[in-house]
GROMACS .gro file of C-alpha atoms in nm:
model
  421
    1UNK     CA    1  -2.763  -0.583  -3.494
    2UNK     CA    2  -2.571  -0.795  -3.245
    3UNK     CA    3  -2.733  -1.115  -3.373
    4UNK     CA    4  -2.637  -1.031  -3.730
    5UNK     CA    5  -2.276  -0.964  -3.628
    6UNK     CA    6  -2.246  -1.283  -3.426
    7UNK     CA    7  -2.408  -1.508  -3.686
    8UNK     CA    8  -2.098  -1.552  -3.910
    9UNK     CA    9  -1.886  -1.627  -3.602
   10UNK     CA   10  -2.138  -1.888  -3.492
   11UNK     CA   11  -2.124  -2.048  -3.835
   12UNK     CA   12  -1.744  -2.063  -3.816
   13UNK     CA   13  -1.769  -2.239  -3.481
   14UNK     CA   14  -1.982  -2.512  -3.641
   15UNK     CA   15  -1.886  -2.537  -4.007
   16UNK     CA   16  -1.544  -2.575  -4.167
   17UNK     CA   17  -1.324  -2.270  -4.114
   18UNK     CA   18  -1.260  -2.114  -4.457
   19UNK     CA   19  -1.000  -1.867  -4.331
   20UNK     CA   20  -0.709  -2.041  -4.511
   21UNK     CA   21  -0.894  -2.010  -4.842
   22UNK     CA   22  -0.959  -1.641  -4.783
   23UNK     CA   23  -0.619  -1.544  -4.646
   24UNK     CA   24  -0.385  -1.716  -4.897
   25UNK     CA   25  -0.449  -1.703  -5.274
   26UNK     CA   26  -0.171  -1.961  -5.324
   27UNK     CA   27  -0.332  -2.205  -5.082
   28UNK     CA   28  -0.674  -2.136  -5.237
   29UNK     CA   29  -0.550  -2.228  -5.585
   30UNK     CA   30  -0.369  -2.534  -5.450
   31UNK     CA   31  -0.680  -2.653  -5.265
   32UNK     CA   32  -0.910  -2.601  -5.561
   33UNK     CA   33  -0.668  -2.770  -5.801
   34UNK     CA   34  -0.629  -3.070  -5.567
   35UNK     CA   35  -1.005  -3.101  -5.521
   36UNK     CA   36  -1.072  -3.109  -5.894
   37UNK     CA   37  -0.786  -3.350  -5.964
   38UNK     CA   38  -0.892  -3.584  -5.679
   39UNK     CA   39  -1.234  -3.616  -5.842
   40UNK     CA   40  -1.070  -3.689  -6.176
   41UNK     CA   41  -0.842  -3.950  -6.021
   42UNK     CA   42  -1.141  -4.113  -5.854
   43UNK     CA   43  -1.307  -4.145  -6.195
   44UNK     CA   44  -0.994  -4.296  -6.349
   45UNK     CA   45  -0.946  -4.541  -6.060
   46UNK     CA   46  -1.294  -4.685  -6.112
   47UNK     CA   47  -1.262  -4.680  -6.492
   48UNK     CA   48  -0.934  -4.876  -6.482
   49UNK     CA   49  -1.088  -5.136  -6.250
   50UNK     CA   50  -1.389  -5.173  -6.481
   51UNK     CA   51  -1.170  -5.195  -6.789
   52UNK     CA   52  -0.941  -5.459  -6.638
   53UNK     CA   53  -1.244  -5.667  -6.542
   54UNK     CA   54  -1.397  -5.614  -6.887
   55UNK     CA   55  -1.078  -5.741  -7.053
   56UNK     CA   56  -1.004  -6.034  -6.819
   57UNK     CA   57  -1.331  -6.122  -6.645
   58UNK     CA   58  -1.116  -6.192  -6.338
   59UNK     CA   59  -1.165  -6.041  -5.992
   60UNK     CA   60  -0.806  -6.144  -5.912
   61UNK     CA   61  -0.681  -5.930  -6.201
   62UNK     CA   62  -0.873  -5.634  -6.062
   63UNK     CA   63  -0.717  -5.698  -5.720
   64UNK     CA   64  -0.370  -5.682  -5.874
   65UNK     CA   65  -0.430  -5.311  -5.945
   66UNK     CA   66  -0.390  -5.240  -5.574
   67UNK     CA   67  -0.070  -5.444  -5.557
   68UNK     CA   68   0.074  -5.255  -5.856
   69UNK     CA   69   0.020  -4.924  -5.676
   70UNK     CA   70   0.132  -5.034  -5.328
   71UNK     CA   71   0.504  -5.088  -5.396
   72UNK     CA   72   0.558  -4.755  -5.577
   73UNK     CA   73   0.371  -4.573  -5.299
   74UNK     CA   74   0.605  -4.717  -5.036
   75UNK     CA   75   0.933  -4.676  -5.225
   76UNK     CA   76   0.869  -4.340  -5.387
   77UNK     CA   77   0.691  -4.209  -5.076
   78UNK     CA   78   1.009  -4.248  -4.872
   79UNK     CA   79   1.252  -4.128  -5.137
   80UNK     CA   80   1.016  -3.864  -5.271
   81UNK     CA   81   1.005  -3.715  -4.923
   82UNK     CA   82   1.385  -3.705  -4.911
   83UNK     CA   83   1.400  -3.532  -5.249
   84UNK     CA   84   1.141  -3.280  -5.128
   85UNK     CA   85   1.388  -3.181  -4.853
   86UNK     CA   86   1.657  -3.098  -5.111
   87UNK     CA   87   1.491  -2.944  -5.416
   88UNK     CA   88   1.251  -2.659  -5.474
   89UNK     CA   89   0.922  -2.818  -5.368
   90UNK     CA   90   0.729  -2.617  -5.624
   91UNK     CA   91   0.939  -2.756  -5.909
   92UNK     CA   92   0.919  -3.110  -5.769
   93UNK     CA   93   0.542  -3.082  -5.731
   94UNK     CA   94   0.507  -2.941  -6.080
   95UNK     CA   95   0.724  -3.214  -6.233
   96UNK     CA   96   0.539  -3.499  -6.059
   97UNK     CA   97   0.198  -3.347  -6.140
   98UNK     CA   98   0.308  -3.314  -6.503
   99UNK     CA   99   0.399  -3.684  -6.498
  100UNK     CA  100   0.051  -3.773  -6.372
  101UNK     CA  101  -0.102  -3.556  -6.645
  102UNK     CA  102   0.102  -3.731  -6.916
  103UNK     CA  103  -0.010  -4.070  -6.782
  104UNK     CA  104  -0.375  -3.959  -6.792
  105UNK     CA  105  -0.324  -3.857  -7.154
  106UNK     CA  106  -0.165  -4.198  -7.219
  107UNK     CA  107  -0.483  -4.370  -7.097
  108UNK     CA  108  -0.685  -4.158  -7.338
  109UNK     CA  109  -0.448  -4.249  -7.622
  110UNK     CA  110  -0.475  -4.623  -7.546
  111UNK     CA  111  -0.853  -4.617  -7.557
  112UNK     CA  112  -0.860  -4.407  -7.876
  113UNK     CA  113  -0.619  -4.656  -8.038
  114UNK     CA  114  -0.831  -4.949  -7.917
  115UNK     CA  115  -0.541  -5.107  -7.728
  116UNK     CA  116  -0.666  -5.349  -7.460
  117UNK     CA  117  -0.361  -5.483  -7.279
  118UNK     CA  118  -0.387  -5.531  -6.905
  119UNK     CA  119  -0.009  -5.512  -6.865
  120UNK     CA  120  -0.007  -5.155  -6.999
  121UNK     CA  121  -0.285  -5.056  -6.760
  122UNK     CA  122  -0.091  -5.206  -6.468
  123UNK     CA  123   0.221  -5.016  -6.573
  124UNK     CA  124   0.034  -4.685  -6.595
  125UNK     CA  125  -0.125  -4.743  -6.253
  126UNK     CA  126   0.218  -4.813  -6.102
  127UNK     CA  127   0.368  -4.499  -6.258
  128UNK     CA  128   0.070  -4.290  -6.142
  129UNK     CA  129   0.126  -4.418  -5.788
  130UNK     CA  130   0.495  -4.322  -5.812
  131UNK     CA  131   0.407  -3.970  -5.928
  132UNK     CA  132   0.152  -3.933  -5.648
  133UNK     CA  133   0.404  -4.059  -5.390
  134UNK     CA  134   0.655  -3.794  -5.500
  135UNK     CA  135   0.397  -3.518  -5.532
  136UNK     CA  136   0.225  -3.568  -5.198
  137UNK     CA  137   0.522  -3.500  -4.962
  138UNK     CA  138   0.618  -3.194  -5.167
  139UNK     CA  139   0.263  -3.060  -5.166
  140UNK     CA  140   0.199  -3.132  -4.798
  141UNK     CA  141   0.529  -2.970  -4.698
  142UNK     CA  142   0.424  -2.649  -4.871
  143UNK     CA  143   0.115  -2.588  -4.661
  144UNK     CA  144   0.308  -2.491  -4.346
  145UNK     CA  145   0.493  -2.232  -4.558
  146UNK     CA  146   0.176  -2.086  -4.710
  147UNK     CA  147  -0.024  -2.047  -4.387
  148UNK     CA  148   0.040  -1.943  -4.025
  149UNK     CA  149   0.045  -2.221  -3.766
  150UNK     CA  150  -0.294  -2.131  -3.618
  151UNK     CA  151  -0.460  -2.197  -3.955
  152UNK     CA  152  -0.313  -2.544  -4.006
  153UNK     CA  153  -0.597  -2.741  -3.838
  154UNK     CA  154  -0.851  -2.561  -4.060
  155UNK     CA  155  -0.635  -2.624  -4.368
  156UNK     CA  156  -0.603  -2.995  -4.288
  157UNK     CA  157  -0.979  -3.021  -4.235
  158UNK     CA  158  -1.030  -2.865  -4.578
  159UNK     CA  159  -0.776  -3.110  -4.724
  160UNK     CA  160  -0.969  -3.401  -4.574
  161UNK     CA  161  -1.280  -3.276  -4.754
  162UNK     CA  162  -1.081  -3.272  -5.079
  163UNK     CA  163  -0.976  -3.638  -5.062
  164UNK     CA  164  -1.310  -3.757  -4.927
  165UNK     CA  165  -1.506  -3.570  -5.192
  166UNK     CA  166  -1.282  -3.720  -5.459
  167UNK     CA  167  -1.331  -4.071  -5.319
  168UNK     CA  168  -1.709  -4.027  -5.304
  169UNK     CA  169  -1.789  -3.820  -5.613
  170UNK     CA  170  -1.513  -3.944  -5.844
  171UNK     CA  171  -1.620  -4.311  -5.865
  172UNK     CA  172  -1.986  -4.215  -5.905
  173UNK     CA  173  -1.908  -3.979  -6.194
  174UNK     CA  174  -1.667  -4.234  -6.339
  175UNK     CA  175  -1.934  -4.502  -6.339
  176UNK     CA  176  -2.181  -4.269  -6.513
  177UNK     CA  177  -1.928  -4.158  -6.776
  178UNK     CA  178  -1.816  -4.513  -6.852
  179UNK     CA  179  -2.179  -4.626  -6.873
  180UNK     CA  180  -2.281  -4.345  -7.107
  181UNK     CA  181  -1.976  -4.280  -7.325
  182UNK     CA  182  -1.713  -4.543  -7.243
  183UNK     CA  183  -1.370  -4.546  -7.086
  184UNK     CA  184  -1.235  -4.276  -7.315
  185UNK     CA  185  -1.473  -4.019  -7.165
  186UNK     CA  186  -1.365  -4.088  -6.805
  187UNK     CA  187  -0.995  -4.075  -6.892
  188UNK     CA  188  -1.039  -3.755  -7.095
  189UNK     CA  189  -1.220  -3.576  -6.813
  190UNK     CA  190  -0.943  -3.680  -6.573
  191UNK     CA  191  -0.676  -3.541  -6.806
  192UNK     CA  192  -0.863  -3.213  -6.844
  193UNK     CA  193  -0.927  -3.171  -6.471
  194UNK     CA  194  -0.561  -3.237  -6.393
  195UNK     CA  195  -0.473  -2.908  -6.557
  196UNK     CA  196  -0.622  -2.734  -6.253
  197UNK     CA  197  -0.359  -2.895  -6.030
  198UNK     CA  198  -0.084  -2.806  -6.278
  199UNK     CA  199  -0.197  -2.444  -6.287
  200UNK     CA  200  -0.204  -2.422  -5.906
  201UNK     CA  201   0.151  -2.558  -5.880
  202UNK     CA  202   0.276  -2.331  -6.157
  203UNK     CA  203   0.145  -2.019  -5.978
  204UNK     CA  204   0.316  -2.101  -5.647
  205UNK     CA  205   0.633  -1.915  -5.544
  206UNK     CA  206   0.967  -2.094  -5.527
  207UNK     CA  207   0.981  -2.307  -5.214
  208UNK     CA  208   1.331  -2.427  -5.129
  209UNK     CA  209   1.352  -2.609  -4.792
  210UNK     CA  210   1.452  -2.383  -4.504
  211UNK     CA  211   1.760  -2.516  -4.323
  212UNK     CA  212   1.846  -2.460  -3.962
  213UNK     CA  213   2.200  -2.359  -3.871
  214UNK     CA  214   2.419  -2.669  -3.883
  215UNK     CA  215   2.168  -2.846  -4.110
  216UNK     CA  216   2.256  -3.118  -4.356
  217UNK     CA  217   2.307  -2.888  -4.654
  218UNK     CA  218   2.233  -3.061  -4.983
  219UNK     CA  219   2.225  -3.409  -4.830
  220UNK     CA  220   1.885  -3.536  -4.718
  221UNK     CA  221   1.871  -3.913  -4.679
  222UNK     CA  222   1.578  -4.135  -4.586
  223UNK     CA  223   1.790  -4.278  -4.301
  224UNK     CA  224   1.834  -3.929  -4.152
  225UNK     CA  225   1.458  -3.882  -4.155
  226UNK     CA  226   1.399  -4.218  -3.985
  227UNK     CA  227   1.666  -4.140  -3.724
  228UNK     CA  228   1.500  -3.805  -3.656
  229UNK     CA  229   1.164  -3.978  -3.614
  230UNK     CA  230   1.315  -4.239  -3.381
  231UNK     CA  231   1.415  -3.968  -3.132
  232UNK     CA  232   1.085  -3.773  -3.140
  233UNK     CA  233   0.824  -3.947  -2.926
  234UNK     CA  234   0.531  -3.720  -3.013
  235UNK     CA  235   0.581  -3.764  -3.386
  236UNK     CA  236   0.621  -4.142  -3.350
  237UNK     CA  237   0.293  -4.152  -3.162
  238UNK     CA  238   0.107  -3.993  -3.454
  239UNK     CA  239   0.208  -4.295  -3.663
  240UNK     CA  240   0.161  -4.555  -3.388
  241UNK     CA  241  -0.194  -4.443  -3.311
  242UNK     CA  242  -0.289  -4.444  -3.678
  243UNK     CA  243  -0.153  -4.797  -3.718
  244UNK     CA  244  -0.367  -4.909  -3.423
  245UNK     CA  245  -0.677  -4.796  -3.610
  246UNK     CA  246  -0.580  -4.906  -3.959
  247UNK     CA  247  -0.432  -5.246  -3.874
  248UNK     CA  248  -0.641  -5.368  -3.580
  249UNK     CA  249  -0.979  -5.210  -3.662
  250UNK     CA  250  -1.006  -5.195  -4.042
  251UNK     CA  251  -1.314  -5.398  -4.147
  252UNK     CA  252  -1.331  -5.292  -4.514
  253UNK     CA  253  -1.216  -5.629  -4.650
  254UNK     CA  254  -1.508  -5.797  -4.471
  255UNK     CA  255  -1.782  -5.570  -4.610
  256UNK     CA  256  -1.886  -5.812  -4.889
  257UNK     CA  257  -1.915  -6.092  -4.632
  258UNK     CA  258  -2.104  -5.901  -4.362
  259UNK     CA  259  -2.337  -5.746  -4.620
  260UNK     CA  260  -2.471  -6.096  -4.689
  261UNK     CA  261  -2.432  -6.269  -4.351
  262UNK     CA  262  -2.544  -5.987  -4.121
  263UNK     CA  263  -2.782  -5.782  -4.331
  264UNK     CA  264  -2.905  -6.027  -4.596
  265UNK     CA  265  -2.793  -5.785  -4.864
  266UNK     CA  266  -2.604  -5.787  -5.192
  267UNK     CA  267  -2.354  -5.577  -5.386
  268UNK     CA  268  -2.561  -5.262  -5.327
  269UNK     CA  269  -2.540  -5.321  -4.953
  270UNK     CA  270  -2.164  -5.358  -4.982
  271UNK     CA  271  -2.154  -5.024  -5.164
  272UNK     CA  272  -2.342  -4.859  -4.879
  273UNK     CA  273  -2.100  -5.005  -4.624
  274UNK     CA  274  -1.801  -4.875  -4.824
  275UNK     CA  275  -1.958  -4.530  -4.863
  276UNK     CA  276  -2.062  -4.486  -4.498
  277UNK     CA  277  -1.715  -4.414  -4.347
  278UNK     CA  278  -1.635  -4.177  -4.635
  279UNK     CA  279  -1.964  -3.994  -4.580
  280UNK     CA  280  -1.887  -3.965  -4.209
  281UNK     CA  281  -1.538  -3.838  -4.290
  282UNK     CA  282  -1.687  -3.574  -4.518
  283UNK     CA  283  -1.926  -3.461  -4.244
  284UNK     CA  284  -1.631  -3.445  -4.006
  285UNK     CA  285  -1.466  -3.200  -4.244
  286UNK     CA  286  -1.780  -2.994  -4.306
  287UNK     CA  287  -1.846  -2.951  -3.932
  288UNK     CA  288  -1.484  -2.889  -3.836
  289UNK     CA  289  -1.501  -2.525  -3.731
  290UNK     CA  290  -1.434  -2.613  -3.367
  291UNK     CA  291  -1.108  -2.796  -3.435
  292UNK     CA  292  -0.906  -2.475  -3.457
  293UNK     CA  293  -0.979  -2.399  -3.091
  294UNK     CA  294  -0.834  -2.730  -2.966
  295UNK     CA  295  -0.481  -2.695  -2.827
  296UNK     CA  296  -0.418  -3.043  -2.683
  297UNK     CA  297  -0.363  -3.210  -3.019
  298UNK     CA  298  -0.210  -3.529  -2.878
  299UNK     CA  299  -0.504  -3.588  -2.646
  300UNK     CA  300  -0.743  -3.518  -2.932
  301UNK     CA  301  -0.570  -3.785  -3.145
  302UNK     CA  302  -0.593  -4.043  -2.865
  303UNK     CA  303  -0.963  -3.973  -2.809
  304UNK     CA  304  -1.042  -3.975  -3.181
  305UNK     CA  305  -0.863  -4.308  -3.246
  306UNK     CA  306  -1.032  -4.463  -2.941
  307UNK     CA  307  -1.367  -4.340  -3.076
  308UNK     CA  308  -1.286  -4.502  -3.411
  309UNK     CA  309  -1.217  -4.831  -3.233
  310UNK     CA  310  -1.536  -4.804  -3.027
  311UNK     CA  311  -1.750  -4.729  -3.333
  312UNK     CA  312  -1.602  -5.025  -3.523
  313UNK     CA  313  -1.652  -5.255  -3.222
  314UNK     CA  314  -2.021  -5.160  -3.197
  315UNK     CA  315  -2.059  -5.195  -3.575
  316UNK     CA  316  -1.946  -5.556  -3.530
  317UNK     CA  317  -2.242  -5.615  -3.296
  318UNK     CA  318  -2.511  -5.464  -3.521
  319UNK     CA  319  -2.747  -5.667  -3.732
  320UNK     CA  320  -2.961  -5.380  -3.858
  321UNK     CA  321  -2.825  -5.206  -4.165
  322UNK     CA  322  -2.915  -4.850  -4.069
  323UNK     CA  323  -2.744  -4.891  -3.733
  324UNK     CA  324  -2.433  -5.040  -3.892
  325UNK     CA  325  -2.413  -4.752  -4.139
  326UNK     CA  326  -2.450  -4.502  -3.854
  327UNK     CA  327  -2.155  -4.642  -3.660
  328UNK     CA  328  -1.940  -4.666  -3.972
  329UNK     CA  329  -2.016  -4.300  -4.040
  330UNK     CA  330  -1.920  -4.213  -3.681
  331UNK     CA  331  -1.593  -4.400  -3.732
  332UNK     CA  332  -1.525  -4.201  -4.049
  333UNK     CA  333  -1.589  -3.875  -3.863
  334UNK     CA  334  -1.345  -3.978  -3.588
  335UNK     CA  335  -1.087  -4.065  -3.853
  336UNK     CA  336  -1.109  -3.713  -3.999
  337UNK     CA  337  -1.053  -3.556  -3.657
  338UNK     CA  338  -0.752  -3.780  -3.593
  339UNK     CA  339  -0.609  -3.704  -3.938
  340UNK     CA  340  -0.645  -3.327  -3.894
  341UNK     CA  341  -0.448  -3.318  -3.571
  342UNK     CA  342  -0.187  -3.575  -3.678
  343UNK     CA  343  -0.117  -3.379  -3.996
  344UNK     CA  344  -0.104  -3.052  -3.803
  345UNK     CA  345   0.153  -3.195  -3.564
  346UNK     CA  346   0.365  -3.317  -3.855
  347UNK     CA  347   0.356  -2.971  -4.010
  348UNK     CA  348   0.401  -2.758  -3.699
  349UNK     CA  349   0.646  -2.962  -3.489
  350UNK     CA  350   0.883  -3.072  -3.769
  351UNK     CA  351   1.165  -2.846  -3.896
  352UNK     CA  352   1.108  -2.744  -4.257
  353UNK     CA  353   1.418  -2.932  -4.374
  354UNK     CA  354   1.262  -3.258  -4.243
  355UNK     CA  355   0.900  -3.209  -4.347
  356UNK     CA  356   0.931  -3.387  -4.680
  357UNK     CA  357   1.076  -3.702  -4.528
  358UNK     CA  358   0.819  -3.716  -4.249
  359UNK     CA  359   0.540  -3.668  -4.501
  360UNK     CA  360   0.697  -3.953  -4.699
  361UNK     CA  361   0.671  -4.179  -4.394
  362UNK     CA  362   0.311  -4.064  -4.359
  363UNK     CA  363   0.240  -4.181  -4.716
  364UNK     CA  364   0.387  -4.524  -4.637
  365UNK     CA  365   0.174  -4.560  -4.323
  366UNK     CA  366  -0.140  -4.448  -4.504
  367UNK     CA  367  -0.068  -4.685  -4.792
  368UNK     CA  368   0.045  -4.984  -4.590
  369UNK     CA  369  -0.174  -4.966  -4.279
  370UNK     CA  370  -0.512  -5.042  -4.442
  371UNK     CA  371  -0.363  -5.326  -4.647
  372UNK     CA  372  -0.221  -5.488  -4.333
  373UNK     CA  373  -0.561  -5.428  -4.175
  374UNK     CA  374  -0.734  -5.612  -4.461
  375UNK     CA  375  -0.499  -5.907  -4.411
  376UNK     CA  376  -0.553  -5.908  -4.033
  377UNK     CA  377  -0.932  -5.885  -4.057
  378UNK     CA  378  -0.952  -6.152  -4.326
  379UNK     CA  379  -0.728  -6.390  -4.131
  380UNK     CA  380  -0.920  -6.354  -3.803
  381UNK     CA  381  -1.251  -6.388  -3.987
  382UNK     CA  382  -1.140  -6.716  -4.147
  383UNK     CA  383  -0.999  -6.853  -3.820
  384UNK     CA  384  -1.294  -6.744  -3.604
  385UNK     CA  385  -1.579  -6.529  -3.739
  386UNK     CA  386  -1.642  -6.188  -3.901
  387UNK     CA  387  -1.803  -6.064  -3.581
  388UNK     CA  388  -1.498  -6.148  -3.373
  389UNK     CA  389  -1.267  -5.994  -3.633
  390UNK     CA  390  -1.459  -5.663  -3.635
  391UNK     CA  391  -1.557  -5.626  -3.270
  392UNK     CA  392  -1.236  -5.778  -3.139
  393UNK     CA  393  -1.036  -5.550  -3.366
  394UNK     CA  394  -1.219  -5.243  -3.241
  395UNK     CA  395  -1.160  -5.339  -2.877
  396UNK     CA  396  -0.797  -5.420  -2.958
  397UNK     CA  397  -0.756  -5.073  -3.107
  398UNK     CA  398  -0.885  -4.910  -2.787
  399UNK     CA  399  -0.659  -5.123  -2.567
  400UNK     CA  400  -0.352  -5.059  -2.786
  401UNK     CA  401  -0.410  -4.682  -2.786
  402UNK     CA  402  -0.453  -4.686  -2.410
  403UNK     CA  403  -0.125  -4.874  -2.363
  404UNK     CA  404   0.055  -4.632  -2.595
  405UNK     CA  405  -0.084  -4.337  -2.399
  406UNK     CA  406   0.043  -4.488  -2.075
  407UNK     CA  407   0.386  -4.558  -2.224
  408UNK     CA  408   0.434  -4.210  -2.372
  409UNK     CA  409   0.237  -3.987  -2.137
  410UNK     CA  410   0.381  -3.668  -2.280
  411UNK     CA  411   0.181  -3.716  -2.601
  412UNK     CA  412  -0.146  -3.635  -2.425
  413UNK     CA  413   0.012  -3.313  -2.295
  414UNK     CA  414   0.121  -3.193  -2.641
  415UNK     CA  415   0.020  -2.826  -2.673
  416UNK     CA  416  -0.019  -2.659  -3.012
  417UNK     CA  417   0.103  -2.330  -2.861
  418UNK     CA  418   0.441  -2.493  -2.794
  419UNK     CA  419   0.478  -2.772  -3.054
  420UNK     CA  420   0.745  -3.019  -2.952
  421UNK     CA  421   0.824  -3.318  -3.174
   0.00000   0.00000   0.00000
């Protein structure tokens, strides 16, 4: 009898903690809606890339898709976060999700009409990025209002599974749908699945920002958010540590090169290298039950980012594909752990009236960091070698995190039971 009673508890210690899904119907609907829509967006992302290449035959034109989304993510991420600290976050989330839905329908309409203009596709991608940048701070700010603080690590682990599943499953389904029935099918499925996110937002209660006594009333500027961040060492460290990983130790841009030079592979090998960190990140979310018992969140972030750097550095030394994939998967797992605790700190240690703006900064870091990392890795690879770019970047990440930990020692002492920004 004792073994039967203890078995569910043992599972919770190992596997993802589903308590947030059980305890909050609002969070459960939001999570399910986001998961379904992430898969749909993953399908559309691949379909747009394939369609642009089909129209132009140019890899450069496909690369411009990322540029078209980057600027809106940065601009609307910052200002969308400020708006989320003024308006009802439910209404803002519903409006921005509705915009994304309309844009998905527009893609369907273009394919039905037989319109093949790359400029229109670029414009839709840019507008989708703007809607996402506004929606994300509003949605992320809601979670701390829907769940108690002790459930935030579990909720963020579940959220990591949502995005990772979308990034893994979405492109695969998109490729199958485009191959079988064409672009219209992929865009239509995305539009249909987006209704799940709309429904989840519609069912949420009103969520006006809570203001502390002496707060800024109706005024919520980006500058105020940046000034707040500048005086909060622990919060700054969540961004600094992430930049160490994403800028110094981001080898994704070199995957096509190392697939050929190191492993004697081809495009399929590159696909495996791209998928390995995402697969590791998904496993990190699935086996995240233990994260809720960790109290030293700052220390956990430092260790996780250092582990990312170490895994990338060793990956740069491998010349056997299975070993390279293993260390990339370990890096992805470490990234999930870091993300869970960084997000939890942003939710628990930030006053509600500032959460939107801080989540906006988070969007900018997430959007800009990997792109700077691609530039850094590509530059070092051209000047020296891919091996030096990857292994040197991983070691540089470890050193940079260590120096940051020495400079701001209080970050390692951050305790979730007494969250201080």
